[in-house]
CSV table of C-alpha atoms in Angstrom, one decimal:
chain,number,residue,atom,x,y,z
A,1,UNK,CA,120.9,71.2,114.0
A,2,UNK,CA,119.5,72.6,111.1
A,3,UNK,CA,116.3,73.3,113.5
A,4,UNK,CA,118.8,75.3,115.4
A,5,UNK,CA,120.9,76.6,112.4
A,6,UNK,CA,117.6,78.2,111.1
A,7,UNK,CA,116.2,79.8,114.3
A,8,UNK,CA,119.4,81.5,114.8
A,9,UNK,CA,119.9,82.7,111.3
A,10,UNK,CA,115.9,84.2,112.0
A,11,UNK,CA,117.2,85.7,114.8
A,12,UNK,CA,119.9,87.5,112.9
A,13,UNK,CA,117.5,88.2,110.1
A,14,UNK,CA,115.1,89.5,112.5
A,15,UNK,CA,117.8,91.6,114.4
A,16,UNK,CA,118.8,92.9,110.8
A,17,UNK,CA,115.7,93.8,109.8
A,18,UNK,CA,115.0,95.5,112.8
A,19,UNK,CA,118.1,97.6,113.0
A,20,UNK,CA,117.3,98.4,109.2
A,21,UNK,CA,113.5,99.7,110.0
A,22,UNK,CA,114.8,101.6,113.3
A,23,UNK,CA,117.4,103.0,110.9
A,24,UNK,CA,115.0,104.1,108.3
A,25,UNK,CA,112.3,105.6,110.8
A,26,UNK,CA,115.3,107.8,112.1
A,27,UNK,CA,115.8,108.6,108.5
A,28,UNK,CA,112.2,109.4,107.5
A,29,UNK,CA,111.6,111.4,110.9
A,30,UNK,CA,114.7,113.5,110.1
A,31,UNK,CA,113.7,114.3,106.4
A,32,UNK,CA,110.1,114.2,106.3
A,33,UNK,CA,110.4,118.2,107.8
A,34,UNK,CA,110.5,120.5,105.2
A,35,UNK,CA,111.6,123.9,104.4
A,36,UNK,CA,109.7,127.3,102.8
A,37,UNK,CA,112.6,129.5,101.8
A,38,UNK,CA,113.3,130.7,98.1
A,39,UNK,CA,113.0,128.2,95.4
A,40,UNK,CA,111.7,125.4,98.0
A,41,UNK,CA,108.7,123.6,97.9
A,42,UNK,CA,106.2,122.4,100.7
A,43,UNK,CA,103.2,120.5,99.6
A,44,UNK,CA,103.5,120.8,95.8
A,45,UNK,CA,103.8,124.8,96.5
A,46,UNK,CA,106.7,126.0,95.4
A,47,UNK,CA,107.7,129.3,97.5
A,48,UNK,CA,109.0,132.7,96.1
A,49,UNK,CA,110.2,133.8,99.0
A,50,UNK,CA,111.7,132.2,102.3
A,51,UNK,CA,109.3,131.9,105.3
A,52,UNK,CA,110.5,128.7,106.9
A,53,UNK,CA,110.2,130.9,110.3
A,54,UNK,CA,106.1,131.1,109.8
A,55,UNK,CA,105.7,127.3,108.9
A,56,UNK,CA,108.0,126.5,112.0
A,57,UNK,CA,105.1,127.7,114.2
A,58,UNK,CA,103.8,124.2,114.0
A,59,UNK,CA,106.2,122.8,116.1
A,60,UNK,CA,104.8,125.0,118.7
A,61,UNK,CA,101.1,123.9,117.3
A,62,UNK,CA,103.2,119.7,118.1
A,63,UNK,CA,104.2,121.1,121.4
A,64,UNK,CA,101.0,122.6,122.3
A,65,UNK,CA,99.5,119.3,121.4
A,66,UNK,CA,101.5,116.7,123.5
A,67,UNK,CA,101.0,118.8,126.6
A,68,UNK,CA,97.5,119.2,126.4
A,69,UNK,CA,97.4,115.2,125.8
A,70,UNK,CA,99.1,114.7,129.2
A,71,UNK,CA,96.7,116.9,131.0
A,72,UNK,CA,99.6,119.3,131.4
A,73,UNK,CA,97.9,122.3,130.7
A,74,UNK,CA,100.3,124.7,132.4
A,75,UNK,CA,103.0,123.6,130.4
A,76,UNK,CA,101.0,124.0,127.1
A,77,UNK,CA,99.9,127.9,128.2
A,78,UNK,CA,103.6,128.6,128.1
A,79,UNK,CA,104.6,127.4,124.9
A,80,UNK,CA,100.7,128.7,123.2
A,81,UNK,CA,101.8,132.0,125.3
A,82,UNK,CA,105.6,132.0,124.9
A,83,UNK,CA,106.1,130.1,121.7
A,84,UNK,CA,110.0,128.8,121.1
A,85,UNK,CA,110.1,127.8,117.2
A,86,UNK,CA,109.1,130.8,115.1
A,87,UNK,CA,110.7,134.2,115.2
A,88,UNK,CA,110.1,137.4,113.7
A,89,UNK,CA,112.1,140.3,113.0
A,90,UNK,CA,111.5,142.9,116.7
A,91,UNK,CA,112.1,145.9,114.9
A,92,UNK,CA,115.9,147.0,115.8
A,93,UNK,CA,118.0,144.8,114.2
A,94,UNK,CA,117.0,141.2,116.1
A,95,UNK,CA,113.8,138.7,116.9
A,96,UNK,CA,111.3,138.4,119.1
A,97,UNK,CA,109.0,135.2,119.1
A,98,UNK,CA,106.0,134.5,116.5
A,99,UNK,CA,103.3,132.9,119.0
A,100,UNK,CA,100.2,131.1,118.8
A,101,UNK,CA,98.3,133.9,121.0
A,102,UNK,CA,99.8,136.6,119.3
A,103,UNK,CA,98.3,135.5,116.1
A,104,UNK,CA,94.9,135.8,117.9
A,105,UNK,CA,95.5,139.0,120.1
A,106,UNK,CA,96.9,141.0,116.9
A,107,UNK,CA,93.6,140.1,115.2
A,108,UNK,CA,92.0,143.6,115.5
A,109,UNK,CA,94.8,145.5,114.5
A,110,UNK,CA,96.3,143.4,111.1
A,111,UNK,CA,92.6,141.8,110.3
A,112,UNK,CA,90.4,145.1,110.9
A,113,UNK,CA,87.9,145.3,107.4
A,114,UNK,CA,88.8,141.6,106.9
A,115,UNK,CA,85.4,139.8,105.6
A,116,UNK,CA,85.9,136.7,107.2
A,117,UNK,CA,87.2,138.1,110.3
A,118,UNK,CA,84.7,140.6,110.5
A,119,UNK,CA,81.9,137.7,110.3
A,120,UNK,CA,83.5,136.0,113.1
A,121,UNK,CA,84.0,139.0,115.3
A,122,UNK,CA,80.6,140.0,114.9
A,123,UNK,CA,79.2,136.8,115.5
A,124,UNK,CA,81.5,136.2,118.6
A,125,UNK,CA,81.0,140.0,119.9
A,126,UNK,CA,85.3,139.8,120.5
A,127,UNK,CA,88.4,140.1,118.5
A,128,UNK,CA,90.1,138.3,120.2
A,129,UNK,CA,87.1,135.3,120.3
A,130,UNK,CA,89.4,132.5,119.5
A,131,UNK,CA,92.2,133.3,122.3
A,132,UNK,CA,89.1,133.5,125.2
A,133,UNK,CA,88.1,129.6,123.5
A,134,UNK,CA,92.2,128.2,124.2
A,135,UNK,CA,93.0,130.1,127.0
A,136,UNK,CA,89.3,128.9,128.5
A,137,UNK,CA,90.2,125.8,127.6
A,138,UNK,CA,93.7,125.6,129.5
A,139,UNK,CA,92.5,127.2,132.5
A,140,UNK,CA,89.0,125.0,132.5
A,141,UNK,CA,87.1,128.4,133.0
A,142,UNK,CA,84.7,130.2,131.2
A,143,UNK,CA,82.5,127.6,129.6
A,144,UNK,CA,85.0,125.0,130.3
A,145,UNK,CA,84.5,125.7,134.3
A,146,UNK,CA,84.3,121.8,135.6
A,147,UNK,CA,84.6,119.9,132.3
A,148,UNK,CA,86.3,117.0,131.9
A,149,UNK,CA,90.3,117.0,131.1
A,150,UNK,CA,90.3,115.1,127.6
A,151,UNK,CA,87.0,117.6,126.8
A,152,UNK,CA,89.7,120.5,127.1
A,153,UNK,CA,92.3,119.3,126.0
A,154,UNK,CA,91.1,118.8,122.3
A,155,UNK,CA,89.5,122.2,122.7
A,156,UNK,CA,92.4,123.9,123.5
A,157,UNK,CA,94.4,122.0,120.7
A,158,UNK,CA,92.2,122.8,117.8
A,159,UNK,CA,91.0,126.0,119.1
A,160,UNK,CA,94.6,127.1,118.2
A,161,UNK,CA,94.7,124.6,114.5
A,162,UNK,CA,90.9,125.5,113.4
A,163,UNK,CA,90.4,129.1,115.1
A,164,UNK,CA,93.6,130.6,115.1
A,165,UNK,CA,95.8,129.3,112.5
A,166,UNK,CA,92.6,129.1,110.3
A,167,UNK,CA,91.8,132.7,110.8
A,168,UNK,CA,95.4,134.0,110.1
A,169,UNK,CA,95.8,132.3,107.2
A,170,UNK,CA,93.1,133.8,105.2
A,171,UNK,CA,94.4,137.0,106.9
A,172,UNK,CA,97.7,135.9,104.6
A,173,UNK,CA,95.8,136.1,101.4
A,174,UNK,CA,93.9,139.0,102.4
A,175,UNK,CA,97.4,141.1,102.8
A,176,UNK,CA,98.9,139.4,99.6
A,177,UNK,CA,95.5,141.1,98.0
A,178,UNK,CA,96.3,144.5,99.3
A,179,UNK,CA,99.9,144.1,98.9
A,180,UNK,CA,98.9,143.5,95.3
A,181,UNK,CA,96.3,146.2,94.7
A,182,UNK,CA,99.1,148.3,96.4
A,183,UNK,CA,101.7,147.1,93.4
A,184,UNK,CA,103.6,146.6,96.3
A,185,UNK,CA,103.7,142.4,96.7
A,186,UNK,CA,107.0,142.0,99.0
A,187,UNK,CA,105.6,145.0,101.9
A,188,UNK,CA,106.1,142.6,104.9
A,189,UNK,CA,108.7,141.4,107.7
A,190,UNK,CA,111.8,139.8,105.8
A,191,UNK,CA,110.5,141.3,102.5
A,192,UNK,CA,108.4,137.9,102.1
A,193,UNK,CA,105.4,137.5,99.6
A,194,UNK,CA,102.1,137.0,102.0
A,195,UNK,CA,101.0,134.3,99.8
A,196,UNK,CA,103.6,132.3,100.6
A,197,UNK,CA,103.5,133.0,104.6
A,198,UNK,CA,99.6,131.8,103.8
A,199,UNK,CA,100.9,128.5,102.6
A,200,UNK,CA,103.5,128.3,104.9
A,201,UNK,CA,101.0,128.5,107.9
A,202,UNK,CA,98.4,126.2,105.9
A,203,UNK,CA,101.0,123.3,105.6
A,204,UNK,CA,104.0,123.5,108.3
A,205,UNK,CA,107.0,122.1,107.8
A,206,UNK,CA,106.3,118.2,108.7
A,207,UNK,CA,104.6,117.7,105.6
A,208,UNK,CA,107.3,117.5,103.4
A,209,UNK,CA,108.1,118.4,99.4
A,210,UNK,CA,105.1,116.1,98.3
A,211,UNK,CA,102.7,116.5,101.0
A,212,UNK,CA,103.4,113.5,102.2
A,213,UNK,CA,104.3,113.5,106.0
A,214,UNK,CA,101.6,114.2,108.8
A,215,UNK,CA,101.7,117.5,110.6
A,216,UNK,CA,99.7,119.1,112.9
A,217,UNK,CA,98.5,122.1,110.6
A,218,UNK,CA,95.0,122.3,108.6
A,219,UNK,CA,96.7,120.8,105.5
A,220,UNK,CA,97.0,117.3,107.6
A,221,UNK,CA,93.5,117.7,108.8
A,222,UNK,CA,92.1,117.9,105.2
A,223,UNK,CA,94.1,114.7,104.3
A,224,UNK,CA,92.6,112.5,107.4
A,225,UNK,CA,89.3,113.5,106.8
A,226,UNK,CA,89.2,113.0,103.1
A,227,UNK,CA,90.5,109.5,103.7
A,228,UNK,CA,87.3,109.2,106.4
A,229,UNK,CA,85.0,110.5,104.2
A,230,UNK,CA,85.8,109.6,100.7
A,231,UNK,CA,86.9,112.2,99.1
A,232,UNK,CA,90.4,111.8,97.9
A,233,UNK,CA,91.8,112.7,94.5
A,234,UNK,CA,94.1,110.9,93.0
A,235,UNK,CA,95.3,110.0,96.6
A,236,UNK,CA,95.3,113.4,98.2
A,237,UNK,CA,92.5,115.1,99.3
A,238,UNK,CA,90.8,116.8,97.0
A,239,UNK,CA,90.6,119.7,99.0
A,240,UNK,CA,94.3,120.5,99.3
A,241,UNK,CA,94.4,119.4,95.6
A,242,UNK,CA,92.3,122.3,94.7
A,243,UNK,CA,93.7,124.8,97.1
A,244,UNK,CA,97.1,124.1,95.9
A,245,UNK,CA,96.3,125.5,92.4
A,246,UNK,CA,94.3,128.4,93.4
A,247,UNK,CA,97.7,128.9,95.7
A,248,UNK,CA,99.4,128.9,92.8
A,249,UNK,CA,97.2,130.9,90.8
A,250,UNK,CA,97.7,133.7,93.3
A,251,UNK,CA,101.2,133.4,93.8
A,252,UNK,CA,101.4,134.2,89.7
A,253,UNK,CA,99.1,137.4,90.6
A,254,UNK,CA,100.8,138.9,93.1
A,255,UNK,CA,104.1,138.3,91.4
A,256,UNK,CA,102.5,139.6,88.3
A,257,UNK,CA,100.5,142.7,90.1
A,258,UNK,CA,97.4,140.8,88.0
A,259,UNK,CA,94.5,140.7,91.2
A,260,UNK,CA,91.4,141.3,89.5
A,261,UNK,CA,90.7,137.9,90.4
A,262,UNK,CA,91.9,137.5,94.0
A,263,UNK,CA,88.3,138.5,95.8
A,264,UNK,CA,87.2,135.6,94.2
A,265,UNK,CA,89.9,132.9,94.6
A,266,UNK,CA,90.1,134.0,98.5
A,267,UNK,CA,86.5,133.5,98.9
A,268,UNK,CA,86.6,129.4,97.3
A,269,UNK,CA,89.6,129.3,100.1
A,270,UNK,CA,87.0,130.2,102.3
A,271,UNK,CA,84.8,127.8,101.5
A,272,UNK,CA,87.1,124.7,100.4
A,273,UNK,CA,88.5,125.4,104.1
A,274,UNK,CA,85.7,124.6,106.0
A,275,UNK,CA,85.1,120.9,104.5
A,276,UNK,CA,87.1,119.7,106.7
A,277,UNK,CA,85.8,121.3,109.5
A,278,UNK,CA,82.6,120.2,108.6
A,279,UNK,CA,83.7,116.7,108.2
A,280,UNK,CA,85.4,116.9,111.3
A,281,UNK,CA,81.7,118.0,112.7
A,282,UNK,CA,80.1,115.2,111.1
A,283,UNK,CA,82.4,113.1,112.1
A,284,UNK,CA,82.2,113.6,115.9
A,285,UNK,CA,78.4,114.3,116.3
A,286,UNK,CA,78.4,110.5,115.2
A,287,UNK,CA,81.6,109.9,117.9
A,288,UNK,CA,80.3,112.1,120.4
A,289,UNK,CA,76.7,110.5,120.4
A,290,UNK,CA,76.0,107.9,123.4
A,291,UNK,CA,74.0,105.8,122.1
A,292,UNK,CA,75.6,105.7,118.2
A,293,UNK,CA,77.6,102.5,117.5
A,294,UNK,CA,81.2,104.5,118.7
A,295,UNK,CA,79.6,105.2,122.1
A,296,UNK,CA,80.0,108.9,122.6
A,297,UNK,CA,83.1,109.7,125.6
A,298,UNK,CA,84.6,113.3,126.7
A,299,UNK,CA,87.3,113.5,124.0
A,300,UNK,CA,85.0,112.9,121.0
A,301,UNK,CA,82.0,115.3,122.9
A,302,UNK,CA,85.5,117.9,123.1
A,303,UNK,CA,86.6,117.3,119.2
A,304,UNK,CA,82.6,117.9,118.4
A,305,UNK,CA,82.5,121.3,120.1
A,306,UNK,CA,86.1,122.2,118.3
A,307,UNK,CA,84.9,121.9,115.2
A,308,UNK,CA,81.7,123.1,115.7
A,309,UNK,CA,82.6,126.4,117.3
A,310,UNK,CA,84.7,127.3,114.6
A,311,UNK,CA,81.9,127.0,112.1
A,312,UNK,CA,79.5,128.6,114.4
A,313,UNK,CA,79.7,132.3,112.4
A,314,UNK,CA,79.5,130.5,109.1
A,315,UNK,CA,76.8,128.1,109.4
A,316,UNK,CA,75.0,131.6,111.2
A,317,UNK,CA,75.1,133.2,108.4
A,318,UNK,CA,73.8,130.3,106.2
A,319,UNK,CA,71.2,129.5,108.5
A,320,UNK,CA,70.7,130.9,112.1
A,321,UNK,CA,68.6,127.9,112.8
A,322,UNK,CA,70.9,124.8,112.1
A,323,UNK,CA,73.3,126.4,113.4
A,324,UNK,CA,71.6,127.1,117.0
A,325,UNK,CA,70.4,123.3,116.9
A,326,UNK,CA,73.6,122.3,116.5
A,327,UNK,CA,75.5,125.0,118.9
A,328,UNK,CA,72.8,123.3,122.0
A,329,UNK,CA,74.1,119.4,120.6
A,330,UNK,CA,77.7,120.6,121.5
A,331,UNK,CA,78.5,123.5,124.3
A,332,UNK,CA,78.8,122.1,127.3
A,333,UNK,CA,76.6,124.5,128.7
A,334,UNK,CA,73.7,123.4,127.1
A,335,UNK,CA,71.2,120.4,128.8
A,336,UNK,CA,71.1,119.0,124.8
A,337,UNK,CA,74.9,117.8,125.1
A,338,UNK,CA,76.5,115.6,124.6
A,339,UNK,CA,74.0,114.9,120.7
A,340,UNK,CA,71.4,114.4,122.9
A,341,UNK,CA,68.7,114.8,119.5
A,342,UNK,CA,70.7,111.8,117.7
A,343,UNK,CA,73.6,112.3,115.8
A,344,UNK,CA,71.2,112.0,112.7
A,345,UNK,CA,69.4,114.8,113.0
A,346,UNK,CA,72.4,116.8,113.9
A,347,UNK,CA,74.4,115.3,110.8
A,348,UNK,CA,71.4,116.0,108.2
A,349,UNK,CA,71.5,119.7,109.7
A,350,UNK,CA,75.3,119.7,108.9
A,351,UNK,CA,74.7,118.9,105.6
A,352,UNK,CA,72.0,121.1,104.7
A,353,UNK,CA,73.8,124.3,106.5
A,354,UNK,CA,76.9,123.6,104.1
A,355,UNK,CA,74.9,123.5,101.1
A,356,UNK,CA,73.8,127.2,102.2
A,357,UNK,CA,77.2,127.9,102.0
A,358,UNK,CA,77.8,126.9,98.6
A,359,UNK,CA,79.1,123.3,99.9
A,360,UNK,CA,77.6,120.2,98.9
A,361,UNK,CA,77.3,116.7,99.8
A,362,UNK,CA,80.0,115.4,96.9
A,363,UNK,CA,82.2,118.2,98.4
A,364,UNK,CA,81.8,116.7,101.9
A,365,UNK,CA,81.5,113.2,101.2
A,366,UNK,CA,80.0,110.1,103.4
A,367,UNK,CA,81.7,108.7,106.8
A,368,UNK,CA,82.8,105.6,106.3
A,369,UNK,CA,82.2,104.2,109.8
A,370,UNK,CA,78.5,105.0,110.4
A,371,UNK,CA,76.9,102.1,112.0
A,372,UNK,CA,73.8,103.6,109.6
A,373,UNK,CA,71.4,104.9,112.9
A,374,UNK,CA,70.6,107.6,114.2
A,375,UNK,CA,70.3,108.9,118.1
A,376,UNK,CA,68.3,106.2,119.2
A,377,UNK,CA,68.5,103.9,116.4
A,378,UNK,CA,70.2,100.6,117.9
A,379,UNK,CA,72.5,100.5,115.4
A,380,UNK,CA,75.5,97.7,115.8
A,381,UNK,CA,77.5,98.8,119.0
A,382,UNK,CA,81.0,99.0,118.7
A,383,UNK,CA,81.7,95.5,120.2
A,384,UNK,CA,79.0,94.1,118.3
A,385,UNK,CA,81.1,95.0,115.1
A,386,UNK,CA,84.5,93.6,116.9
A,387,UNK,CA,82.8,90.5,117.4
A,388,UNK,CA,82.0,90.1,113.8
A,389,UNK,CA,85.1,91.2,112.5
A,390,UNK,CA,87.1,88.3,114.9
A,391,UNK,CA,84.3,86.0,113.6
A,392,UNK,CA,85.2,86.7,110.1
A,393,UNK,CA,89.3,86.2,110.4
A,394,UNK,CA,88.2,83.0,112.0
A,395,UNK,CA,86.5,81.8,109.2
A,396,UNK,CA,88.8,82.4,107.1
A,397,UNK,CA,91.2,81.0,109.3
A,398,UNK,CA,89.7,77.8,109.2
A,399,UNK,CA,89.4,78.1,105.6
A,400,UNK,CA,92.7,78.5,105.0
A,401,UNK,CA,93.8,75.6,107.3
A,402,UNK,CA,91.0,73.0,105.0
A,403,UNK,CA,92.7,74.1,102.3
A,404,UNK,CA,96.0,73.5,103.2
A,405,UNK,CA,94.8,70.1,105.0
A,406,UNK,CA,93.7,69.5,101.6
A,407,UNK,CA,96.5,70.4,100.0
A,408,UNK,CA,99.0,68.5,102.1
A,409,UNK,CA,96.5,65.4,101.2
A,410,UNK,CA,96.2,65.5,97.6
A,411,UNK,CA,100.2,65.7,97.9
A,412,UNK,CA,100.7,62.7,100.0
A,413,UNK,CA,98.6,60.4,98.3
A,414,UNK,CA,100.5,61.3,95.6
A,415,UNK,CA,103.4,60.3,96.6
A,416,UNK,CA,102.0,57.8,97.8
A,417,UNK,CA,100.9,56.3,94.0
A,418,UNK,CA,104.0,57.3,92.8
A,419,UNK,CA,105.5,54.4,95.0
A,420,UNK,CA,103.2,51.9,94.3
A,421,UNK,CA,103.4,52.7,90.4
A,422,UNK,CA,107.6,52.5,91.4
A,423,UNK,CA,106.9,49.1,93.4
A,424,UNK,CA,104.9,48.0,90.1
A,425,UNK,CA,106.6,48.6,87.8
A,426,UNK,CA,109.8,46.9,90.0
A,427,UNK,CA,107.9,43.4,90.1
A,428,UNK,CA,107.2,43.5,86.4
A,429,UNK,CA,111.1,43.8,86.2
A,430,UNK,CA,111.7,41.1,88.6
A,431,UNK,CA,108.8,38.9,86.5
A,432,UNK,CA,110.8,39.2,83.3
A,433,UNK,CA,114.3,38.4,84.4
A,434,UNK,CA,114.3,35.7,87.0
């Protein structure tokens, strides 16, 4: 009966714990999403103006990713082109959807003359290069004709995140500088500050006040890659920590119309925001290589191509030879893809070209799951690594079991010794008092 009561007690406790965890999960899921209103904070940055509607475009990105992952490319295209979560004034007292597609399609009218945009437009030969990348991935056309669904899915989602939104974030800072130089810092839809808009597009709404939430925007990419490359600073991405400092500085500069240093600040933002892209390219150079310890795959190849494509203009400006070599290792139309030269050669060039851009090896860090080889290096396979881990766990279990057995034997022997002493004492007493 005691055993039954104990089992029932555990069952009740388990049910209560499960209920509590479920409630907690629902609570967290509902409160992590933040607001980007005047005086509110996202990821450590406090807004001066209300730009929640800008941050809400992350919900479109999330829906696009979900549909792409399910290979619902038609649904993903609809969300990409029509949106549904972020809105802006239509000029007549109403509102219209702000869409991910529009951020690229309207680039020339908004970004002409901005240095980073002009570099990208010149390299790709199109003002809508990012839109074309996404649409071709969604429709299996152009460079994506005949490619695997997993490859297309990764490219379509990451094209939105790290080409379209990445560039638009930089545009908002360029716009903030322009507003500041004209002594009109709130010359934007709704009278908001462009520097606030930039942070809203960078973080999205899911990261919460302190940045602990998991989102779909470049902020979360920086956090994830920092964990992979050992570049955390006080538990946070060093990239995000430095960007937060810069954003606060630029917010103050715009608010006080003291914008003399903003050009150099924006250049530093571009440098910092490039670091997670390089980390992503390095990670997937390793994972996409069929001869690496990871073993390759269409998904990994697609992720690698998305990151490399997002970096190509910057890499080409720094070292065109390295840029072309890296491109050929991922381009779906290349006979050298995926990563036929071996990941170590690709990674070496990624570090080198990043260095030419002012990004050091210390800035990027070292990928923590490299197998120590390169290409046909014969590094440990995923199965071998798994076998080693399982073997270590079994050994640990045996050691624990042995220790417990030894402790129990000692306790049993001590109990027997105590009984013997008690028995001997009783015999002595009987001898003294017959």
